[in-house]
GROMACS .gro file of C-alpha atoms in nm:
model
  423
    1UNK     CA    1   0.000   0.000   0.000
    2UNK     CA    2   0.145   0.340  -0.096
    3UNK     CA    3   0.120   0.555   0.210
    4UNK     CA    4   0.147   0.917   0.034
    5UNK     CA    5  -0.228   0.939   0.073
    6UNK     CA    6  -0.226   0.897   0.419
    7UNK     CA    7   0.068   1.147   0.479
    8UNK     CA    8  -0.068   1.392   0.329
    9UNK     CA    9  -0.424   1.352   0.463
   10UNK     CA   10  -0.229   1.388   0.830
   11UNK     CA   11  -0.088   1.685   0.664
   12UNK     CA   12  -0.400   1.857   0.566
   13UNK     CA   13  -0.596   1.767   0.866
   14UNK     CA   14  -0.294   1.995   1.083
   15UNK     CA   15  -0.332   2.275   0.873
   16UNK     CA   16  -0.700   2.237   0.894
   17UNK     CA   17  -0.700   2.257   1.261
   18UNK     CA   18  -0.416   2.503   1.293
   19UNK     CA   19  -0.691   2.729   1.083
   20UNK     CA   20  -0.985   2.654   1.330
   21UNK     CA   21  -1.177   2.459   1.052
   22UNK     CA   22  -1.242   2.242   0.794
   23UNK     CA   23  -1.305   1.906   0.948
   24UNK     CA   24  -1.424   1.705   0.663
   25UNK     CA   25  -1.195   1.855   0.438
   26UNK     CA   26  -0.864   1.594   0.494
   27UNK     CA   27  -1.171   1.330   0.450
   28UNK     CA   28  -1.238   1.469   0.058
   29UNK     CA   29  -0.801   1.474   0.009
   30UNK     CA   30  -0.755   1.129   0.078
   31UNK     CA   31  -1.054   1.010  -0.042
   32UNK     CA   32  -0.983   1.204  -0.440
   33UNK     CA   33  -0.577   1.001  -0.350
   34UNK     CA   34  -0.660   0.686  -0.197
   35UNK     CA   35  -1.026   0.552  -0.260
   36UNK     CA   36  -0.974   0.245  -0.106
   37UNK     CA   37  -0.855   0.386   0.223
   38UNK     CA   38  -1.136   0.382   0.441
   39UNK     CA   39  -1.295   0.073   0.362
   40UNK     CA   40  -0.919  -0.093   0.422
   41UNK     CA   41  -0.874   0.077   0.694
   42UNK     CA   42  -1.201  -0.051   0.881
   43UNK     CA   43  -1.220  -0.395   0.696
   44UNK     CA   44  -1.052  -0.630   1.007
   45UNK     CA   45  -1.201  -0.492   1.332
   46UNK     CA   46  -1.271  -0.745   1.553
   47UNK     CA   47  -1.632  -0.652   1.582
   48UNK     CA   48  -1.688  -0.496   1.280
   49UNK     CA   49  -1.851  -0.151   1.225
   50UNK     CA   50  -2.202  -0.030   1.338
   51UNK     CA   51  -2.366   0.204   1.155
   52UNK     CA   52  -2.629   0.501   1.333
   53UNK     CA   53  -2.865   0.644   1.113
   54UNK     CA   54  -3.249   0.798   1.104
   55UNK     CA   55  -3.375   1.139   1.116
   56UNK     CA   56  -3.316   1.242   1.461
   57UNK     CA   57  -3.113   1.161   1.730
   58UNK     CA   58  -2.795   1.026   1.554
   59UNK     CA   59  -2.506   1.180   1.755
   60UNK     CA   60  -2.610   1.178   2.047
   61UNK     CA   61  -2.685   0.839   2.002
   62UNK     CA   62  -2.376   0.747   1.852
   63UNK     CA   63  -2.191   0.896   2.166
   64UNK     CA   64  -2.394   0.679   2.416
   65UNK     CA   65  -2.339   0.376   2.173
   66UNK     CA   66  -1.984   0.476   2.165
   67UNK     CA   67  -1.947   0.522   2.567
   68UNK     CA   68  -2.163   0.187   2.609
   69UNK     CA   69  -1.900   0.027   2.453
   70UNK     CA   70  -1.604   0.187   2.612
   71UNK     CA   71  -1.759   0.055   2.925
   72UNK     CA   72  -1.713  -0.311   2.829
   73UNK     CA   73  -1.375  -0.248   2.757
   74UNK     CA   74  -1.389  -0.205   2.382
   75UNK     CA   75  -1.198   0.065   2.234
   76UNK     CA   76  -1.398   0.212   2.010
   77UNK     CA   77  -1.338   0.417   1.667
   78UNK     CA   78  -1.599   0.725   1.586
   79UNK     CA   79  -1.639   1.002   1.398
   80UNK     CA   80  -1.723   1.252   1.709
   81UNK     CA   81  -1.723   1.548   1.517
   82UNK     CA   82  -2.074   1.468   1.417
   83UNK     CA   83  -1.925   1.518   1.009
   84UNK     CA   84  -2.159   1.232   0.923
   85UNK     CA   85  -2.076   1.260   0.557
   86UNK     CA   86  -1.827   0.963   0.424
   87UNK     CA   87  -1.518   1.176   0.418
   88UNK     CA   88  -1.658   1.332   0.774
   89UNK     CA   89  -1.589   0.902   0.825
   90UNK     CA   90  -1.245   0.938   0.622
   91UNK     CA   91  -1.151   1.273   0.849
   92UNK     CA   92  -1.179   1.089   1.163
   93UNK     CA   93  -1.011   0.809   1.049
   94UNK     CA   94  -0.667   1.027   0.969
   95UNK     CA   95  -0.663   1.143   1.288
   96UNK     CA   96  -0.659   0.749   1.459
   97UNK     CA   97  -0.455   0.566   1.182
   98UNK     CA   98  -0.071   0.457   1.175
   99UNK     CA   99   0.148   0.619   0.867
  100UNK     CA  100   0.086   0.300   0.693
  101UNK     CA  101  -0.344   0.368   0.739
  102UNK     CA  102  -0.366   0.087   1.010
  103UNK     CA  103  -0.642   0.141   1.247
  104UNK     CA  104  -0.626   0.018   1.631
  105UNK     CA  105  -0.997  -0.090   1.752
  106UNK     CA  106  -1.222  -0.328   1.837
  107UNK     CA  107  -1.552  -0.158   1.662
  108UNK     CA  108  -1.643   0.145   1.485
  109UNK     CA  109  -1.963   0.300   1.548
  110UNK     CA  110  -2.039   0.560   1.317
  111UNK     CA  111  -2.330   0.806   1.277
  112UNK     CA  112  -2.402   0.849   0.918
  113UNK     CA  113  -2.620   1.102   0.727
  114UNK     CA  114  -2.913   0.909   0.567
  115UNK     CA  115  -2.820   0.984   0.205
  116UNK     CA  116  -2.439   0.968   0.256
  117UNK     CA  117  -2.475   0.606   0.455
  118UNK     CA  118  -2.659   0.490   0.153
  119UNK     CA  119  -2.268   0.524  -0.028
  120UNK     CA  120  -2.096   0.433   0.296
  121UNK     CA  121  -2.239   0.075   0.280
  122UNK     CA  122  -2.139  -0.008  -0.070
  123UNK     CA  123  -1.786   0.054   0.069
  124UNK     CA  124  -1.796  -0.102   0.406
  125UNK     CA  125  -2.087  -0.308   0.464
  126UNK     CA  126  -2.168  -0.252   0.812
  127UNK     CA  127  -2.223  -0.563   1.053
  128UNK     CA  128  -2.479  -0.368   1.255
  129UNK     CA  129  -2.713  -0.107   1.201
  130UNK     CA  130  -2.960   0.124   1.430
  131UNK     CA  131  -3.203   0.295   1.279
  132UNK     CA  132  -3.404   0.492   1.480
  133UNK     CA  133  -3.698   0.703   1.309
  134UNK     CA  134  -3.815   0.861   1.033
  135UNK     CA  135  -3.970   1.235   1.041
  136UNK     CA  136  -3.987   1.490   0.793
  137UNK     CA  137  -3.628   1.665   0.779
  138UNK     CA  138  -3.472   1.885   0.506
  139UNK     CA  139  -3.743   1.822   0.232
  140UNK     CA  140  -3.520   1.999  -0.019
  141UNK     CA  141  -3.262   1.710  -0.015
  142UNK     CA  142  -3.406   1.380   0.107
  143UNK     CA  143  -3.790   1.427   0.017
  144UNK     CA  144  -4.098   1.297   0.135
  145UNK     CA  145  -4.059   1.053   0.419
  146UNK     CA  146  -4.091   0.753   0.233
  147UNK     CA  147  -3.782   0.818   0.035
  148UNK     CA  148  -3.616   0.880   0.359
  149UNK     CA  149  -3.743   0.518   0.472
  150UNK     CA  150  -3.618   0.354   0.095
  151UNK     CA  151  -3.249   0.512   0.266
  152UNK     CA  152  -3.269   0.339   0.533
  153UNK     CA  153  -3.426   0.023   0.433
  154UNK     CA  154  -3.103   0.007   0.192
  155UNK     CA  155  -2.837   0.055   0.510
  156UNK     CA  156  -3.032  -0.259   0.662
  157UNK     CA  157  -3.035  -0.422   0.333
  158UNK     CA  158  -2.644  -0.422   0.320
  159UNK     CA  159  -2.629  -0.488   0.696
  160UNK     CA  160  -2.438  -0.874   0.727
  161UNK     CA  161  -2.526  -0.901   1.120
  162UNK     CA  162  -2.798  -0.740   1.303
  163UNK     CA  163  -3.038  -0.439   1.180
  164UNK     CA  164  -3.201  -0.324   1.542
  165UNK     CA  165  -3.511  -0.106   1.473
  166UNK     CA  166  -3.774   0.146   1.646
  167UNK     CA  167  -4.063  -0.075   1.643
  168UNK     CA  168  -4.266   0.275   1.742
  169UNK     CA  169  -4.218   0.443   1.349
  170UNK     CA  170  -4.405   0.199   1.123
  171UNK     CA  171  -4.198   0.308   0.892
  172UNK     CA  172  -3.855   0.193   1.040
  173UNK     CA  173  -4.007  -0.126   1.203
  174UNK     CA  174  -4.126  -0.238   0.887
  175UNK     CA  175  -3.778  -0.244   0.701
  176UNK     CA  176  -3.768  -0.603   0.824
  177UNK     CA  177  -3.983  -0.746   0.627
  178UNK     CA  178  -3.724  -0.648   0.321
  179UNK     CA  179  -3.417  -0.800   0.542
  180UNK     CA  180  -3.354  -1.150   0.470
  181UNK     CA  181  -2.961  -1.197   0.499
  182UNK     CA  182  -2.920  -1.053   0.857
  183UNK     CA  183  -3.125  -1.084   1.231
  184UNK     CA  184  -3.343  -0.803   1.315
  185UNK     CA  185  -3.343  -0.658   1.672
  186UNK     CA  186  -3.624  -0.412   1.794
  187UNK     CA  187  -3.598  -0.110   2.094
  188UNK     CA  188  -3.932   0.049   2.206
  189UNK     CA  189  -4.137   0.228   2.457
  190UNK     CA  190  -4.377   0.110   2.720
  191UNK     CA  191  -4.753   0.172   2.577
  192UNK     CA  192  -4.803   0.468   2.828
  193UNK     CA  193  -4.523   0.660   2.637
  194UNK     CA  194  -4.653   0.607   2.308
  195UNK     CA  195  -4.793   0.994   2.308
  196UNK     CA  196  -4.484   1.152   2.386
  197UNK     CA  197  -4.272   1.016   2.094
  198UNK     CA  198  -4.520   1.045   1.830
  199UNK     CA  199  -4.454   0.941   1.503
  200UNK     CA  200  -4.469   1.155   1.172
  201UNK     CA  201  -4.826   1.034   1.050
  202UNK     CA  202  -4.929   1.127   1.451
  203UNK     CA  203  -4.749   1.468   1.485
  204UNK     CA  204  -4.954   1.537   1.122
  205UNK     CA  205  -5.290   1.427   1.266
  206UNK     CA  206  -5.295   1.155   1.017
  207UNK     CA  207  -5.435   0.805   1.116
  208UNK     CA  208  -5.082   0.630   0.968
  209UNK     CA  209  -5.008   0.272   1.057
  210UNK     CA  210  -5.038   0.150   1.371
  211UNK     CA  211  -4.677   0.019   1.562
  212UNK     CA  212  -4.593  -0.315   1.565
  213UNK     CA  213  -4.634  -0.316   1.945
  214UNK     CA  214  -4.654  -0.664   1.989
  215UNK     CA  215  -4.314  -0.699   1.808
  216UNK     CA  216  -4.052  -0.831   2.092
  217UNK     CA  217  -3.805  -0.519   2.172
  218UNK     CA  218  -3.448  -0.617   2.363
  219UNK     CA  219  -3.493  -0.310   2.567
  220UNK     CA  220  -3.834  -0.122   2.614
  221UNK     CA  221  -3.807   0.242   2.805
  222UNK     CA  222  -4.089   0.158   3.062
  223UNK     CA  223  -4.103   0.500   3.232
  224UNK     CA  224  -3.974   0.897   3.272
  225UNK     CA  225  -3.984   1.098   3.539
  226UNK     CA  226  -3.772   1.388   3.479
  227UNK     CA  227  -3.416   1.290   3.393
  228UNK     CA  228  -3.507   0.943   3.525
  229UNK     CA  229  -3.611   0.689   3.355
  230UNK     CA  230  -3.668   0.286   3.400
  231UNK     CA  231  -3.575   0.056   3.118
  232UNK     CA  232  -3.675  -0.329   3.047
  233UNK     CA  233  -3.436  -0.579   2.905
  234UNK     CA  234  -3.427  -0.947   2.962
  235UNK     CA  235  -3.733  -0.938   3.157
  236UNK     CA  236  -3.575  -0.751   3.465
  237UNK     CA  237  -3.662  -0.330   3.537
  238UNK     CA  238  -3.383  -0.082   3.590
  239UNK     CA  239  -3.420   0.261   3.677
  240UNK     CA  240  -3.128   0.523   3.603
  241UNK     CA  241  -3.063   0.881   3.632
  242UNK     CA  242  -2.929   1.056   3.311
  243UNK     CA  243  -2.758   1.349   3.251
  244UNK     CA  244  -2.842   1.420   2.956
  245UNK     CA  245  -3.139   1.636   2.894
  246UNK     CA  246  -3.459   1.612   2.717
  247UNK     CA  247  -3.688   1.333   2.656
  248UNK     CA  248  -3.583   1.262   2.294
  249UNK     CA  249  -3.264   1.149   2.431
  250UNK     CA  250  -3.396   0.933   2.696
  251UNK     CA  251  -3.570   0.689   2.437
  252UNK     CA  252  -3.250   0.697   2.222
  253UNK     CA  253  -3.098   0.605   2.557
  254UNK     CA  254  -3.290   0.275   2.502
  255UNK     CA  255  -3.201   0.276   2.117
  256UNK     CA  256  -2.785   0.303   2.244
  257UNK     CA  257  -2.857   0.013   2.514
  258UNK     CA  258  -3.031  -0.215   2.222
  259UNK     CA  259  -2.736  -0.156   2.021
  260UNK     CA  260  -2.453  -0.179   2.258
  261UNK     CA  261  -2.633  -0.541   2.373
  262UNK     CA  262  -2.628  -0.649   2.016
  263UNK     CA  263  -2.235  -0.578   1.975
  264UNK     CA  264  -2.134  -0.786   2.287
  265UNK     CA  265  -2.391  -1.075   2.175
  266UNK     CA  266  -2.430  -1.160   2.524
  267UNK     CA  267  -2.125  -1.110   2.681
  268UNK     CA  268  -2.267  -0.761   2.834
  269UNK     CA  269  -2.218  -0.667   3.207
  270UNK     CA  270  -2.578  -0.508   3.247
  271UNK     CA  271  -2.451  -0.328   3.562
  272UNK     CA  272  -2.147  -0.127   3.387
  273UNK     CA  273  -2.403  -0.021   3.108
  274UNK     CA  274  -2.670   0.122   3.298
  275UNK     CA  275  -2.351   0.291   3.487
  276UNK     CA  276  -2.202   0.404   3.141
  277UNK     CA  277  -2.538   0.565   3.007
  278UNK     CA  278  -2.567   0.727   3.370
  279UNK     CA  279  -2.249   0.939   3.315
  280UNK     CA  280  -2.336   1.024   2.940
  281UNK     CA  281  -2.293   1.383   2.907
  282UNK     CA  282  -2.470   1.543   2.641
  283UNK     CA  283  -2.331   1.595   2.279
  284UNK     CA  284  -2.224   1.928   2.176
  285UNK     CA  285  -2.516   2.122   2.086
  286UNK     CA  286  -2.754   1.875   2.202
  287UNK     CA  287  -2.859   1.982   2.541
  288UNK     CA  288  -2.500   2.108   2.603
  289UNK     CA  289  -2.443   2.347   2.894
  290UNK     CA  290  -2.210   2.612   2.899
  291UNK     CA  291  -2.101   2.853   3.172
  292UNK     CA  292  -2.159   3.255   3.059
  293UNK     CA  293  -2.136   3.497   3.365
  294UNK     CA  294  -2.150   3.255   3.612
  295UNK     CA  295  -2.518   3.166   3.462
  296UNK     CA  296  -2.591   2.815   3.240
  297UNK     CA  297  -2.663   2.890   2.912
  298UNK     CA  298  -2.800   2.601   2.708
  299UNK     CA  299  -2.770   2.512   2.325
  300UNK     CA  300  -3.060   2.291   2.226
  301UNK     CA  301  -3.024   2.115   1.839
  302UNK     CA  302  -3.343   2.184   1.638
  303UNK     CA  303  -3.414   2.053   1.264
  304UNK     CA  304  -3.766   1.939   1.199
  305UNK     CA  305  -4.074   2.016   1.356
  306UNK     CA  306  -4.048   1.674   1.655
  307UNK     CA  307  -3.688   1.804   1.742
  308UNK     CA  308  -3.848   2.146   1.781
  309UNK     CA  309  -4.185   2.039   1.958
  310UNK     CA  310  -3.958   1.789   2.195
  311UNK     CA  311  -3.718   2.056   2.271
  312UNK     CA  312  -3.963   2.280   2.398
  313UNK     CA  313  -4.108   2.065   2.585
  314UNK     CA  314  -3.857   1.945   2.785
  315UNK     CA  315  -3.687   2.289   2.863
  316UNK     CA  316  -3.894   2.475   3.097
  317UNK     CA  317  -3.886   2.851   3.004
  318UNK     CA  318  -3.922   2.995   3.325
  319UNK     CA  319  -3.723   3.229   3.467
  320UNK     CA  320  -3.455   3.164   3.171
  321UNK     CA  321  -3.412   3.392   2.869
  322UNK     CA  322  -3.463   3.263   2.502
  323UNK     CA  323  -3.267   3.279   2.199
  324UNK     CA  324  -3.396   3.154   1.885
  325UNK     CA  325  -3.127   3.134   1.604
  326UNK     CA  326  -3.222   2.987   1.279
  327UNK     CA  327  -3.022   2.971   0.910
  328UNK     CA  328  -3.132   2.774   0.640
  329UNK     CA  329  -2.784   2.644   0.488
  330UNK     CA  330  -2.721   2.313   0.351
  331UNK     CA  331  -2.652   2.101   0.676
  332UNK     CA  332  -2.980   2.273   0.803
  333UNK     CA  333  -3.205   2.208   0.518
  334UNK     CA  334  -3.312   2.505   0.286
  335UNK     CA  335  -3.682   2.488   0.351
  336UNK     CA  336  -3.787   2.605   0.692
  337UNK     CA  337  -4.201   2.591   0.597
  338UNK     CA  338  -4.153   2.343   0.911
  339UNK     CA  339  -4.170   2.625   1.164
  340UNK     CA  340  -4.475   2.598   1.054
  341UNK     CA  341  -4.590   2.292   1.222
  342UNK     CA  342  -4.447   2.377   1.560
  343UNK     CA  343  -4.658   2.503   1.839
  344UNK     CA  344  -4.475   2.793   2.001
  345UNK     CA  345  -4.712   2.872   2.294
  346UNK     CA  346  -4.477   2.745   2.562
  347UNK     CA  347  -4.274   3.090   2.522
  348UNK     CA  348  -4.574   3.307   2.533
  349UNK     CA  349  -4.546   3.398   2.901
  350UNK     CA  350  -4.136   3.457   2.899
  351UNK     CA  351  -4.109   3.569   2.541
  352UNK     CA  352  -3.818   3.524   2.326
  353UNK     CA  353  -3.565   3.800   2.365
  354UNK     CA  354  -3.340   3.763   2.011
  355UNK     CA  355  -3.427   3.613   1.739
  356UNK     CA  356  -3.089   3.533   1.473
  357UNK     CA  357  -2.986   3.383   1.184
  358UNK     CA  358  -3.055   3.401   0.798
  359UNK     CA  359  -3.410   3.337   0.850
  360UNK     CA  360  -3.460   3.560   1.181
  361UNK     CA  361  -3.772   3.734   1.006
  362UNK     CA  362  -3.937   3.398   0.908
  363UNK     CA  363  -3.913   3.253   1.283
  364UNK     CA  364  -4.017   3.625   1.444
  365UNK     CA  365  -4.352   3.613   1.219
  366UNK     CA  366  -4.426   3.261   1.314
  367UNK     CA  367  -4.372   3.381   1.675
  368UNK     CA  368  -4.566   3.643   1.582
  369UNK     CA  369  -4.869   3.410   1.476
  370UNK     CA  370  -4.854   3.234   1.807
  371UNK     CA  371  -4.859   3.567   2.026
  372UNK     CA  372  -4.497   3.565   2.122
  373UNK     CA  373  -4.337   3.880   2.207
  374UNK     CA  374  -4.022   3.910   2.023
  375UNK     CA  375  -3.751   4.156   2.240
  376UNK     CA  376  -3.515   4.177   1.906
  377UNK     CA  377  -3.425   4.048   1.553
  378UNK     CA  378  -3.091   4.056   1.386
  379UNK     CA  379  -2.982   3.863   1.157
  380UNK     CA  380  -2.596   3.834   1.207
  381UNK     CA  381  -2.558   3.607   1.487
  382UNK     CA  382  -2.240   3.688   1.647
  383UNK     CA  383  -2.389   4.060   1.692
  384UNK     CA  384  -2.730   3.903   1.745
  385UNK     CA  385  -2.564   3.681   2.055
  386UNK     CA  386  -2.323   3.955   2.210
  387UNK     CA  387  -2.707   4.161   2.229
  388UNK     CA  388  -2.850   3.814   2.373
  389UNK     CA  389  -2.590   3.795   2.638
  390UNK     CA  390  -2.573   4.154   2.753
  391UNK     CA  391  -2.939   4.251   2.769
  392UNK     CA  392  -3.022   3.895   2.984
  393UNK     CA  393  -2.751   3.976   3.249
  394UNK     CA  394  -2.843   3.813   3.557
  395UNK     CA  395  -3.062   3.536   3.409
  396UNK     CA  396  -2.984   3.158   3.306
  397UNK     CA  397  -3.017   3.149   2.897
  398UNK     CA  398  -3.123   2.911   2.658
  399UNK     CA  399  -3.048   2.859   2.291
  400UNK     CA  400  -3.254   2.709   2.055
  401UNK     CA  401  -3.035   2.696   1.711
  402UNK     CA  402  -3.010   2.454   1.397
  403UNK     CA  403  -2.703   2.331   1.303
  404UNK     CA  404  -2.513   2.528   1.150
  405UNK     CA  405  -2.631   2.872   1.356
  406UNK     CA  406  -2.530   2.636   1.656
  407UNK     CA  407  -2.167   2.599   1.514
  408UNK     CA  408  -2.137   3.004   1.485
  409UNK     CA  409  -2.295   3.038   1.848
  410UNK     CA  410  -2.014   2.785   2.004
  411UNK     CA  411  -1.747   2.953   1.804
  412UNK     CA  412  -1.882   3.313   1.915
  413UNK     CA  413  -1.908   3.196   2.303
  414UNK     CA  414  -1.571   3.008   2.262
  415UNK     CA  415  -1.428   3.355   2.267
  416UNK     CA  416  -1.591   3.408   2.623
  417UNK     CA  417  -1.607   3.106   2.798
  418UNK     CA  418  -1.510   2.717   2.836
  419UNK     CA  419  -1.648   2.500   2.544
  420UNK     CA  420  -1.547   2.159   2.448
  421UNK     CA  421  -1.352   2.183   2.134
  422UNK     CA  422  -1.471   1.896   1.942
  423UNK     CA  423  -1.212   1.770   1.614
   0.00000   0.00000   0.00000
């Protein structure tokens, strides 16, 4: 194998960083030198490679998976960044390989963009796969939902192990009737949860398809209470306290624990799991707390209407201020008619004192619509934050952002306080 490629991938991936930037961009170099390098390069782990994909929920998800794992004494490759393109995959891998491209693991668990994982399994057919949902997300590149499902339904298709699948989203559960070559494994809820993790055709109003509820799931969340929750797996109850925040990522809490069983095929130690997902800290952006003025200020992830609706409900707005920061670039998904469907009325009492981002004036009118007040709009975020931060002195904050408006509110507050520096 010539190792040029991989040299100068190492090389680029520096000077990326020494520039504050550019993560996925050593992942396109070596990938245009070497096209063979990343499937080589995670062909002969011991446990193969697990792919994460679905609308919502994928990296924080993938970090639980990946801390799951670490628990049991795996070491585990990832692409942390949250770059879940394939050269995101080929990025992260420059940064853990030898000079000759040689990788050191036991598993790779990977969170993959739905379109992008599609190309990711022609290369490296995974050995497992979680899939977790399917809800309306960035209609400008993936479509309706059923061509988001025909996505996933090929990742499972090219799966050679175990495909483990929400049997709550019709949609996802019933990929398994298509998989023939590889076991299926299911994750669900408890039937008194059912409302609070609706699926698309129920957030809609529309009568859908009913889930497979009598379809056996290797871990069922049973109950929530705060940031509590008791989960079911083998037939015996455990109840754990998580720090992470929200209930979206409590039920992919029982996605991650369905997934990380799979991988040990047995072998688990159900005591160090439930101890791993306990210390799970939040991924960046997802629920991630930050320190400004001696207050929290939290960044909450929002990209389709459930993310939104979820968010908001498990952040109580009292007695913190609110940010809203929304852009409509690429990674978030050009149409934003999806405001549309979320109910705002939550904020009414507090208000919402900035609203930022390319499509400030789009979320202020929908605010608008629901009776809102709105303390300010600008549209440039940094100057839009600095406003935020000085006119909420005193207060805890709260930051609801998509992606990439998140990524320019960590890099502004980077400037001001701690945050985790994620490459």
């Amino acid at each position: 194998m010539n190792p040029l490629p991989v040299l100068v991938g190492k090389a680029v991936r520096i000077a990326s960083r020494l520039r504050g930037g550019g993560s996925a961009l050593p992942g396109l170099v070596v990938e245009r030198l070497d096209p063979g390098f990343m499937a080589r390069a995670l062909s002969n782990l011991p446990r193969g490679v697990v792919v994460v994909s679905g609308t919502n929920g994928k990296t924080t998800t993938t970090k639980m998976v990946v801390e799951l794992l670490e628990g049991q004494g795996l070491k585990v490759f990832t692409n942390r960044t949250g770059s879940n393109f394939t050269r995101g995959v080929a990025a992260a891998l420059l940064g853990e390989v030898d000079w000759r491209g040689r990788l050191t693991a036991d598993v790779a668990v990977l969170e993959l963009d739905e379109a992008h994982a599609v190309h990711f399994v022609k290369l490296v057919p995974p050995r497992f796969s979680l899939l977790l949902n399917v809800l309306r997300d960035q209609l400008d590149r993936f479509g309706e939902i059923d061509a988001t499902t025909r996505l996933l339904e090929r990742i499972a298709l090219a799966t050679t192990g175990t495909v483990v699948l929400n049997r709550e989203d019709p949609r996802v559960a019933g990929i398994a009737s298509s998989v023939t070559t590889a076991d299926v494994v299911y994750f669900g809820l408890d039937a008194s949860l059912r409302s609070t993790f609706p699926n698309d055709d129920e957030l809609r109003g529309a009568a859908g398809t009913a889930p497979a509820s009598a379809l056996p799931a290797d871990v069922v969340l049973r109950s929530v209470d705060g940031n509590s929750a008791e989960f079911e797996a083998d037939g015996t109850v455990t109840r754990t306290d998580l720090r992470l925040r929200g209930v979206y990522n409590i039920f992919n809490a029982a996605a991650a624990l369905a997934a990380a069983r799979t991988v040990m095929a047995g072998t688990a130690d159900d005591d160090r799991l439930y101890a791993s997902l306990a210390a799970v800290e939040p991924a960046f952006g997802r629920g991630e707390s930050l320190v400004v003025d001696g207050l929290p200020l939290e960044l909450v992830l929002v990209k389709n209407p459930s993310g939104f609706r979820l968010g908001l409900k498990s952040f109580d707005p009292a007695g913190c201020a609110t940010m809203i920061a929304i852009n409509d670039n690429y990674a978030d998904g050009r149409d934003m008619s999806w405001l549309w469907d979320v109910d705002f009325d939550s904020l009414g009492l507090g208000g919402v004192e900035m609203v930022s981002g390319v499509r400030a004036y789009d979320m202020a009118l929908r605010l608008k619509y629901d009776d809102v007040r709105v303390g300010a709009v600008e549209t440039d975020i940094p100057d839009g934050l600095k406003q935020f931060i000085g006119g909420s002195a005193g207060h805890p904050k709260r930051i609801f952002c998509t992606y990439t408006a998140m990524l320019a509110v960590r890099r502004e507050l980077s400037k001001i306080t701690k945050v985790e520096v994620v490459s």
